[in-house]
mmCIF file of C-alpha atoms and ligand atoms in Angstrom:
data_model
loop_
_atom_site.group_PDB
_atom_site.id
_atom_site.type_symbol
_atom_site.label_atom_id
_atom_site.label_comp_id
_atom_site.label_asym_id
_atom_site.label_seq_id
_atom_site.Cartn_x
_atom_site.Cartn_y
_atom_site.Cartn_z
ATOM 1 C CA MET K 865 0.000 0.000 0.000
ATOM 2 C CA ARG K 866 1.543 3.278 -1.098
ATOM 3 C CA PRO K 867 0.462 6.709 0.140
ATOM 4 C CA PHE K 868 -1.140 7.734 -3.142
ATOM 5 C CA ASP K 869 -3.131 4.521 -3.625
ATOM 6 C CA ASP K 870 -6.032 6.217 -1.832
ATOM 7 C CA ILE K 871 -6.152 8.827 -4.586
ATOM 8 C CA LEU K 872 -6.449 6.034 -7.141
ATOM 9 C CA ARG K 873 -9.502 4.806 -5.203
ATOM 10 C CA LEU K 874 -10.878 8.329 -5.378
ATOM 11 C CA GLU K 875 -10.586 8.248 -9.184
ATOM 12 C CA ARG K 876 -12.928 5.238 -9.178
ATOM 13 C CA ALA K 877 -15.413 6.606 -6.608
ATOM 14 C CA GLU K 878 -18.632 6.506 -8.633
ATOM 15 C CA ALA K 879 -20.518 7.831 -5.598
ATOM 16 C CA LEU K 880 -19.189 11.271 -6.577
ATOM 17 C CA ASP K 881 -20.718 11.182 -10.053
ATOM 18 C CA ARG K 882 -24.138 12.579 -9.159
ATOM 19 C CA LEU K 883 -22.570 15.529 -7.410
ATOM 20 C CA ALA K 884 -20.162 15.984 -10.336
ATOM 21 C CA ALA K 885 -23.074 16.043 -12.810
ATOM 22 C CA ALA K 886 -24.929 18.665 -10.746
ATOM 23 C CA VAL K 887 -21.834 20.862 -10.380
ATOM 24 C CA ARG K 888 -20.981 20.462 -14.064
ATOM 25 C CA ALA K 889 -24.455 21.657 -15.062
ATOM 26 C CA VAL K 890 -24.040 24.779 -12.919
ATOM 27 C CA VAL K 891 -20.524 25.485 -14.230
ATOM 28 C CA GLN K 892 -21.627 25.069 -17.842
ATOM 29 C CA ARG K 893 -24.577 27.402 -17.260
ATOM 30 C CA VAL K 894 -22.428 30.074 -15.611
ATOM 31 C CA LEU K 895 -19.604 29.765 -18.152
ATOM 32 C CA HIS K 896 -21.739 29.549 -21.282
ATOM 33 C CA ASN K 897 -19.974 32.523 -22.892
ATOM 34 C CA ARG K 898 -17.301 30.988 -25.109
ATOM 35 C CA THR K 899 -15.012 34.011 -25.081
ATOM 36 C CA LEU K 900 -14.970 33.979 -21.285
ATOM 37 C CA LYS K 901 -14.447 30.225 -21.176
ATOM 38 C CA ASP K 902 -11.580 30.387 -23.693
ATOM 39 C CA ALA K 903 -9.985 33.135 -21.595
ATOM 40 C CA LEU K 904 -10.286 30.985 -18.454
ATOM 41 C CA HIS K 905 -8.830 27.924 -20.209
ATOM 42 C CA GLY K 906 -5.846 30.048 -21.271
ATOM 43 C CA VAL K 907 -6.317 29.916 -25.070
ATOM 44 C CA TRP K 908 -5.051 33.525 -25.283
ATOM 45 C CA LEU K 909 -1.971 32.500 -23.296
ATOM 46 C CA GLY K 910 -1.210 29.315 -25.242
ATOM 47 C CA HIS K 911 -0.994 27.573 -21.872
ATOM 48 C CA PRO K 912 -3.511 26.479 -19.230
ATOM 49 C CA LEU K 913 -4.331 29.463 -17.016
ATOM 50 C CA HIS K 914 -5.332 27.597 -13.844
ATOM 51 C CA PRO K 915 -1.871 26.331 -12.799
ATOM 52 C CA ALA K 916 -0.316 29.715 -13.537
ATOM 53 C CA LEU K 917 -2.791 31.390 -11.162
ATOM 54 C CA ALA K 918 -2.831 28.572 -8.602
ATOM 55 C CA GLN K 919 0.832 29.040 -7.796
ATOM 56 C CA ILE K 920 0.099 32.587 -6.583
ATOM 57 C CA ALA K 921 -2.643 31.423 -4.200
ATOM 58 C CA LEU K 922 -0.783 28.326 -3.070
ATOM 59 C CA GLY K 923 2.538 30.136 -2.643
ATOM 60 C CA SER K 924 0.922 32.933 -0.615
ATOM 61 C CA PHE K 925 -1.062 30.600 1.630
ATOM 62 C CA THR K 926 1.867 28.229 2.207
ATOM 63 C CA SER K 927 4.208 31.106 3.028
ATOM 64 C CA ALA K 928 1.646 32.612 5.436
ATOM 65 C CA SER K 929 1.309 29.341 7.340
ATOM 66 C CA LEU K 930 5.071 28.812 7.459
ATOM 67 C CA ILE K 931 5.531 32.310 8.881
ATOM 68 C CA GLU K 932 2.893 31.424 11.457
ATOM 69 C CA ALA K 933 4.572 28.091 12.250
ATOM 70 C CA VAL K 934 7.963 29.680 12.954
ATOM 71 C CA GLY K 935 6.462 32.560 14.958
ATOM 72 C CA GLY K 936 7.216 35.174 12.294
ATOM 73 C CA GLY K 937 5.619 38.547 11.682
ATOM 74 C CA ARG K 938 1.823 38.673 11.802
ATOM 75 C CA ARG K 939 1.733 41.661 9.456
ATOM 76 C CA GLU K 940 3.621 39.769 6.737
ATOM 77 C CA SER K 941 1.480 36.686 7.249
ATOM 78 C CA SER K 942 -1.720 38.766 6.939
ATOM 79 C CA GLY K 943 -0.428 40.418 3.764
ATOM 80 C CA LEU K 944 0.247 37.025 2.191
ATOM 81 C CA ILE K 945 -3.186 35.741 3.191
ATOM 82 C CA ALA K 946 -4.758 38.814 1.567
ATOM 83 C CA VAL K 947 -2.816 38.150 -1.678
ATOM 84 C CA GLY K 948 -3.891 34.498 -1.603
ATOM 85 C CA LEU K 949 -7.536 35.431 -1.080
ATOM 86 C CA ALA K 950 -7.461 38.049 -3.851
ATOM 87 C CA SER K 951 -6.070 35.512 -6.341
ATOM 88 C CA THR K 952 -8.645 32.885 -5.373
ATOM 89 C CA VAL K 953 -11.532 34.106 -7.557
ATOM 90 C CA PRO K 954 -9.774 33.933 -10.966
ATOM 91 C CA THR K 955 -7.938 30.751 -9.931
ATOM 92 C CA VAL K 956 -11.175 29.019 -8.976
ATOM 93 C CA ALA K 957 -12.981 30.225 -12.126
ATOM 94 C CA ALA K 958 -10.179 28.897 -14.353
ATOM 95 C CA GLY K 959 -10.128 25.616 -12.420
ATOM 96 C CA TRP K 960 -13.874 25.021 -12.807
ATOM 97 C CA ALA K 961 -13.677 25.833 -16.529
ATOM 98 C CA ASP K 962 -11.004 23.124 -16.998
ATOM 99 C CA TRP K 963 -12.771 20.693 -14.656
ATOM 100 C CA SER K 964 -16.053 20.921 -16.587
ATOM 101 C CA GLU K 965 -14.282 19.574 -19.716
ATOM 102 C CA SER K 966 -12.529 16.578 -18.206
ATOM 103 C CA HIS K 967 -13.075 12.816 -17.846
ATOM 104 C CA GLU K 968 -15.113 11.233 -15.036
ATOM 105 C CA GLY K 969 -12.098 10.066 -13.018
ATOM 106 C CA GLN K 970 -10.551 13.510 -13.287
ATOM 107 C CA GLN K 971 -13.809 15.139 -12.164
ATOM 108 C CA ARG K 972 -14.032 12.886 -9.088
ATOM 109 C CA VAL K 973 -10.537 13.847 -7.935
ATOM 110 C CA GLY K 974 -11.179 17.442 -8.980
ATOM 111 C CA LEU K 975 -14.214 17.701 -6.705
ATOM 112 C CA VAL K 976 -12.202 16.697 -3.650
ATOM 113 C CA HIS K 977 -9.347 18.993 -4.742
ATOM 114 C CA ALA K 978 -11.846 21.874 -4.904
ATOM 115 C CA ALA K 979 -13.442 20.981 -1.547
ATOM 116 C CA LEU K 980 -10.055 20.943 0.227
ATOM 117 C CA ASN K 981 -9.094 24.261 -1.324
ATOM 118 C CA ALA K 982 -12.462 25.806 -0.413
ATOM 119 C CA ALA K 983 -11.980 24.704 3.202
ATOM 120 C CA ALA K 984 -8.448 26.161 3.164
ATOM 121 C CA VAL K 985 -9.703 29.488 1.806
ATOM 122 C CA ALA K 986 -12.428 29.586 4.498
ATOM 123 C CA CYS K 987 -9.788 29.032 7.201
ATOM 124 C CA PHE K 988 -7.522 31.803 5.885
ATOM 125 C CA ALA K 989 -10.439 34.219 5.475
ATOM 126 C CA ALA K 990 -11.567 33.455 9.029
ATOM 127 C CA ALA K 991 -8.005 33.954 10.327
ATOM 128 C CA LEU K 992 -7.825 37.344 8.670
ATOM 129 C CA LEU K 993 -11.250 38.375 10.015
ATOM 130 C CA GLN K 994 -10.271 37.222 13.495
ATOM 131 C CA ARG K 995 -7.148 39.388 13.404
ATOM 132 C CA ARG K 996 -8.852 42.424 11.920
ATOM 133 C CA GLY K 997 -11.661 42.156 14.492
ATOM 134 C CA GLY K 998 -9.139 41.870 17.321
ATOM 135 C CA ARG K 999 -10.713 38.573 18.405
ATOM 136 C CA GLY K 1000 -7.549 36.493 18.251
ATOM 137 C CA THR K 1001 -4.334 35.839 16.356
ATOM 138 C CA GLY K 1002 -5.815 33.536 13.714
ATOM 139 C CA GLY K 1003 -2.645 31.462 14.053
ATOM 140 C CA LEU K 1004 -4.359 28.103 14.432
ATOM 141 C CA LEU K 1005 -6.720 28.798 11.546
ATOM 142 C CA SER K 1006 -3.733 29.703 9.342
ATOM 143 C CA LEU K 1007 -1.985 26.464 10.184
ATOM 144 C CA VAL K 1008 -5.104 24.402 9.485
ATOM 145 C CA GLY K 1009 -5.611 26.350 6.245
ATOM 146 C CA GLY K 1010 -2.014 25.669 5.199
ATOM 147 C CA THR K 1011 -2.435 21.936 5.823
ATOM 148 C CA LEU K 1012 -5.683 21.785 3.828
ATOM 149 C CA SER K 1013 -4.185 23.834 1.041
ATOM 150 C CA GLY K 1014 -1.183 21.457 0.885
ATOM 151 C CA ALA K 1015 -3.520 18.448 0.651
ATOM 152 C CA GLY K 1016 -5.505 20.218 -2.102
ATOM 153 C CA ALA K 1017 -2.263 20.918 -3.963
ATOM 154 C CA ALA K 1018 -1.257 17.241 -3.722
ATOM 155 C CA LEU K 1019 -4.518 16.307 -5.439
ATOM 156 C CA GLY K 1020 -3.931 19.065 -7.978
ATOM 157 C CA GLY K 1021 -0.524 17.517 -8.726
ATOM 158 C CA HIS K 1022 -2.154 14.113 -9.117
ATOM 159 C CA LEU K 1023 -4.687 15.578 -11.540
ATOM 160 C CA TRP K 1024 -1.886 17.118 -13.537
ATOM 161 C CA TYR K 1025 0.856 14.488 -13.520
ATOM 162 C CA ARG K 1026 -0.950 11.194 -13.018
ATOM 163 C CA GLN K 1027 -4.223 11.921 -14.761
ATOM 164 C CA ALA K 1028 -2.721 14.313 -17.337
ATOM 165 C CA THR K 1029 -5.653 16.709 -16.967
ATOM 166 C CA GLY K 1030 -3.960 19.805 -18.346
ATOM 167 C CA ALA K 1031 -1.114 18.106 -20.181
ATOM 168 C CA ASN K 1032 -0.500 18.629 -23.889
ATOM 169 C CA HIS K 1033 -1.437 15.246 -25.378
ATOM 170 C CA GLY K 1034 0.293 16.109 -28.637
ATOM 171 C CA ASN K 1035 3.661 16.820 -27.086
ATOM 172 C CA GLU K 1036 5.273 13.492 -27.905
ATOM 173 C CA VAL K 1037 4.301 13.543 -31.599
ATOM 174 C CA PRO K 1038 7.371 15.479 -32.851
ATOM 175 C CA HIS K 1039 9.497 12.934 -30.925
ATOM 176 C CA VAL K 1040 7.811 9.712 -32.069
ATOM 177 C CA GLY K 1041 6.322 10.690 -35.437
ATOM 178 C CA PRO K 1042 8.308 9.378 -38.401
ATOM 179 C CA GLY K 1043 11.185 11.661 -39.349
ATOM 180 C CA ASN K 1044 11.555 9.852 -42.703
ATOM 181 C CA TRP K 1045 8.951 9.894 -45.464
ATOM 182 C CA GLN K 1046 6.309 7.227 -44.853
ATOM 183 C CA PRO K 1047 3.692 6.065 -47.405
ATOM 184 C CA LEU K 1048 0.068 6.602 -46.354
ATOM 185 C CA GLY K 1049 -1.446 4.796 -49.343
ATOM 186 C CA PRO K 1050 -2.859 5.973 -52.660
ATOM 187 C CA LEU K 1051 -4.054 9.557 -52.534
ATOM 188 C CA ALA K 1052 -7.196 8.579 -54.438
ATOM 189 C CA GLU K 1053 -8.294 6.458 -51.439
ATOM 190 C CA SER K 1054 -8.653 9.581 -49.283
ATOM 191 C CA PRO K 1055 -12.099 11.087 -49.917
ATOM 192 C CA LEU K 1056 -12.341 14.740 -50.916
ATOM 193 C CA GLY K 1057 -13.325 17.124 -48.117
ATOM 194 C CA GLN K 1058 -13.731 14.326 -45.543
ATOM 195 C CA PRO K 1059 -11.074 13.754 -42.862
ATOM 196 C CA VAL K 1060 -9.804 10.193 -42.519
ATOM 197 C CA ARG K 1061 -7.497 8.428 -40.078
ATOM 198 C CA ARG K 1062 -4.287 6.877 -41.372
ATOM 199 C CA LEU K 1063 -1.131 5.561 -39.722
ATOM 200 C CA ALA K 1064 2.213 7.307 -40.268
ATOM 201 C CA GLY K 1065 4.529 4.644 -38.862
ATOM 202 C CA ASP K 1066 2.846 4.006 -35.513
ATOM 203 C CA VAL K 1067 1.309 7.471 -35.213
ATOM 204 C CA PRO K 1068 -2.380 7.993 -36.085
ATOM 205 C CA VAL K 1069 -2.781 10.982 -38.387
ATOM 206 C CA PHE K 1070 -5.706 13.089 -39.592
ATOM 207 C CA VAL K 1071 -5.699 13.459 -43.379
ATOM 208 C CA LEU K 1072 -7.867 16.000 -45.160
ATOM 209 C CA ARG K 1073 -7.744 16.126 -48.934
ATOM 210 C CA ASN K 1074 -9.174 19.157 -50.622
ATOM 211 C CA GLY K 1075 -8.144 18.392 -54.193
ATOM 212 C CA THR K 1076 -4.657 17.651 -55.457
ATOM 213 C CA ALA K 1077 -1.746 16.412 -53.386
ATOM 214 C CA ALA K 1078 -0.698 19.998 -52.859
ATOM 215 C CA GLU K 1079 -3.947 20.537 -50.934
ATOM 216 C CA VAL K 1080 -3.618 17.651 -48.491
ATOM 217 C CA THR K 1081 -3.341 18.568 -44.836
ATOM 218 C CA VAL K 1082 -1.958 16.057 -42.355
ATOM 219 C CA LEU K 1083 -2.094 16.573 -38.599
ATOM 220 C CA SER K 1084 -1.752 14.332 -35.591
ATOM 221 C CA ASN K 1085 -5.114 12.610 -35.111
ATOM 222 C CA ARG K 1086 -5.063 12.962 -31.306
ATOM 223 C CA CYS K 1087 -6.601 16.075 -29.813
ATOM 224 C CA PRO K 1088 -3.986 17.807 -27.617
ATOM 225 C CA HIS K 1089 -6.634 18.274 -24.912
ATOM 226 C CA LEU K 1090 -7.455 14.665 -23.986
ATOM 227 C CA SER K 1091 -6.598 12.616 -27.088
ATOM 228 C CA ALA K 1092 -9.955 12.365 -28.886
ATOM 229 C CA PRO K 1093 -9.751 11.089 -32.503
ATOM 230 C CA LEU K 1094 -9.936 14.304 -34.516
ATOM 231 C CA HIS K 1095 -10.967 12.623 -37.785
ATOM 232 C CA GLN K 1096 -14.371 12.071 -36.124
ATOM 233 C CA GLY K 1097 -14.764 15.831 -35.633
ATOM 234 C CA GLN K 1098 -16.955 18.218 -37.604
ATOM 235 C CA LEU K 1099 -15.464 20.493 -40.252
ATOM 236 C CA SER K 1100 -16.554 24.112 -40.453
ATOM 237 C CA THR K 1101 -15.288 27.377 -41.853
ATOM 238 C CA ILE K 1102 -14.359 30.159 -39.441
ATOM 239 C CA ASP K 1103 -13.059 33.488 -40.762
ATOM 240 C CA GLY K 1104 -12.448 31.831 -44.131
ATOM 241 C CA GLU K 1105 -10.342 29.012 -42.610
ATOM 242 C CA VAL K 1106 -11.287 25.330 -42.543
ATOM 243 C CA CYS K 1107 -11.471 24.206 -38.908
ATOM 244 C CA VAL K 1108 -12.200 20.927 -37.147
ATOM 245 C CA THR K 1109 -14.214 20.655 -33.924
ATOM 246 C CA CYS K 1110 -13.073 17.926 -31.535
ATOM 247 C CA PRO K 1111 -15.803 15.310 -30.975
ATOM 248 C CA TRP K 1112 -15.302 15.140 -27.182
ATOM 249 C CA HIS K 1113 -15.111 18.644 -25.681
ATOM 250 C CA ALA K 1114 -15.488 20.813 -28.772
ATOM 251 C CA SER K 1115 -12.059 22.399 -28.985
ATOM 252 C CA VAL K 1116 -11.717 23.960 -32.425
ATOM 253 C CA PHE K 1117 -8.465 23.806 -34.436
ATOM 254 C CA ARG K 1118 -7.470 25.475 -37.696
ATOM 255 C CA VAL K 1119 -6.773 22.602 -40.097
ATOM 256 C CA ARG K 1120 -4.103 24.493 -42.055
ATOM 257 C CA ASP K 1121 -1.668 24.543 -39.110
ATOM 258 C CA GLY K 1122 -3.384 22.979 -36.075
ATOM 259 C CA VAL K 1123 -3.663 26.298 -34.209
ATOM 260 C CA VAL K 1124 -6.241 26.442 -31.400
ATOM 261 C CA VAL K 1125 -9.275 28.596 -32.250
ATOM 262 C CA HIS K 1126 -11.355 27.613 -29.194
ATOM 263 C CA GLY K 1127 -10.503 25.671 -26.032
ATOM 264 C CA PRO K 1128 -10.444 23.777 -23.761
ATOM 265 C CA ALA K 1129 -7.239 22.805 -25.620
ATOM 266 C CA THR K 1130 -4.495 25.397 -25.366
ATOM 267 C CA ALA K 1131 -1.763 23.603 -27.365
ATOM 268 C CA PRO K 1132 -1.857 23.246 -31.170
ATOM 269 C CA VAL K 1133 -2.208 19.946 -33.024
ATOM 270 C CA PRO K 1134 1.222 18.830 -34.309
ATOM 271 C CA GLY K 1135 1.513 18.857 -38.086
ATOM 272 C CA PHE K 1136 3.087 16.650 -40.747
ATOM 273 C CA GLU K 1137 4.664 17.498 -44.090
ATOM 274 C CA SER K 1138 3.176 15.728 -47.097
ATOM 275 C CA ARG K 1139 4.218 15.041 -50.710
ATOM 276 C CA GLY K 1140 3.364 12.785 -53.659
ATOM 277 C CA GLU K 1141 0.527 12.786 -56.146
ATOM 278 C CA GLY K 1142 -0.052 9.039 -56.590
ATOM 279 C CA VAL K 1143 0.980 7.709 -53.222
ATOM 280 C CA LEU K 1144 0.757 10.160 -50.363
ATOM 281 C CA GLN K 1145 3.867 10.347 -48.191
ATOM 282 C CA VAL K 1146 4.264 12.149 -44.882
ATOM 283 C CA ARG K 1147 6.837 12.897 -42.235
ATOM 284 C CA VAL K 1148 6.468 14.685 -38.958
ATOM 285 C CA ARG K 1149 7.146 18.396 -38.811
ATOM 286 C CA THR K 1150 9.882 18.557 -36.197
ATOM 287 C CA LEU K 1151 10.550 21.327 -33.742
ATOM 288 C CA PRO K 1152 13.956 23.053 -33.564
ATOM 289 C CA GLY K 1153 16.357 20.847 -31.600
ATOM 290 C CA ILE K 1154 14.101 17.758 -31.717
ATOM 291 C CA GLU K 1155 15.016 14.673 -33.749
ATOM 292 C CA ALA K 1156 12.061 12.514 -34.777
ATOM 293 C CA SER K 1157 12.518 8.732 -34.685
HETATM 294 S S1 FES A 2248 -10.320 15.729 -26.229
HETATM 295 FE FE1 FES A 2248 -11.186 17.406 -25.190
HETATM 296 S S2 FES A 2248 -11.383 18.929 -26.701
HETATM 297 FE FE2 FES A 2248 -10.527 17.269 -27.725
#
């Protein structure tokens, strides 16, 4: 039995699903504006926003409790608690936006992560009120808040590293995609204007043929958000550009270059170079400093 095995049980706790469904309905109603939701996912940043904000809240709260634990200055501790509380609203909003577009197991862990953080915030707010009202030092509340916040952060780490909730699921493609030209089969077997799935070496790719070989677009077939098969997505035209909507959580990508148009994804779909008019050939588009296999 290892310490984190309990979190694995949490991932499978179906008892949380009814609560998750109710919370998800509320979050989706509140965050129905797509521009707001994209902003909270971090599409404008090209990176998930929640972890960037969470480090401000977590760092402030942890520092405040450590100051309290070593008997440091109450003024400094209060200032850090105030910073942590001020950063809570955007951090929580970004977190719920990401949570509402995740898998069941991720949502179960995410609910407990949110509950621990909410309890921590309540403790720190109460500590600050106690001090300001002259009704006590708030020291104990700060220490309890710091402990809860640390436990919430551990679950946040699990969500990120073990469950890959905010990870870029296309990151490995430039490393494992074929660096040498690979045949994908006769071009004529790819229907016009209809994306199909093919294999480039071992890597599933999305192929969209608009006419001649020069008009073939090849991308990784796995959505960078949570790996949905993009060839099952809907095509549309946005601002004159052909785009594909992911079949799972409706991220929208520009087909020409894989750029994110709408989240929850924040990373682009990796692309492939193509050539050949009879038999289509592809190789992965590498990044500077990365050698494909
Ligand atoms: S897998 Fe979630 S948007 Fe594609």
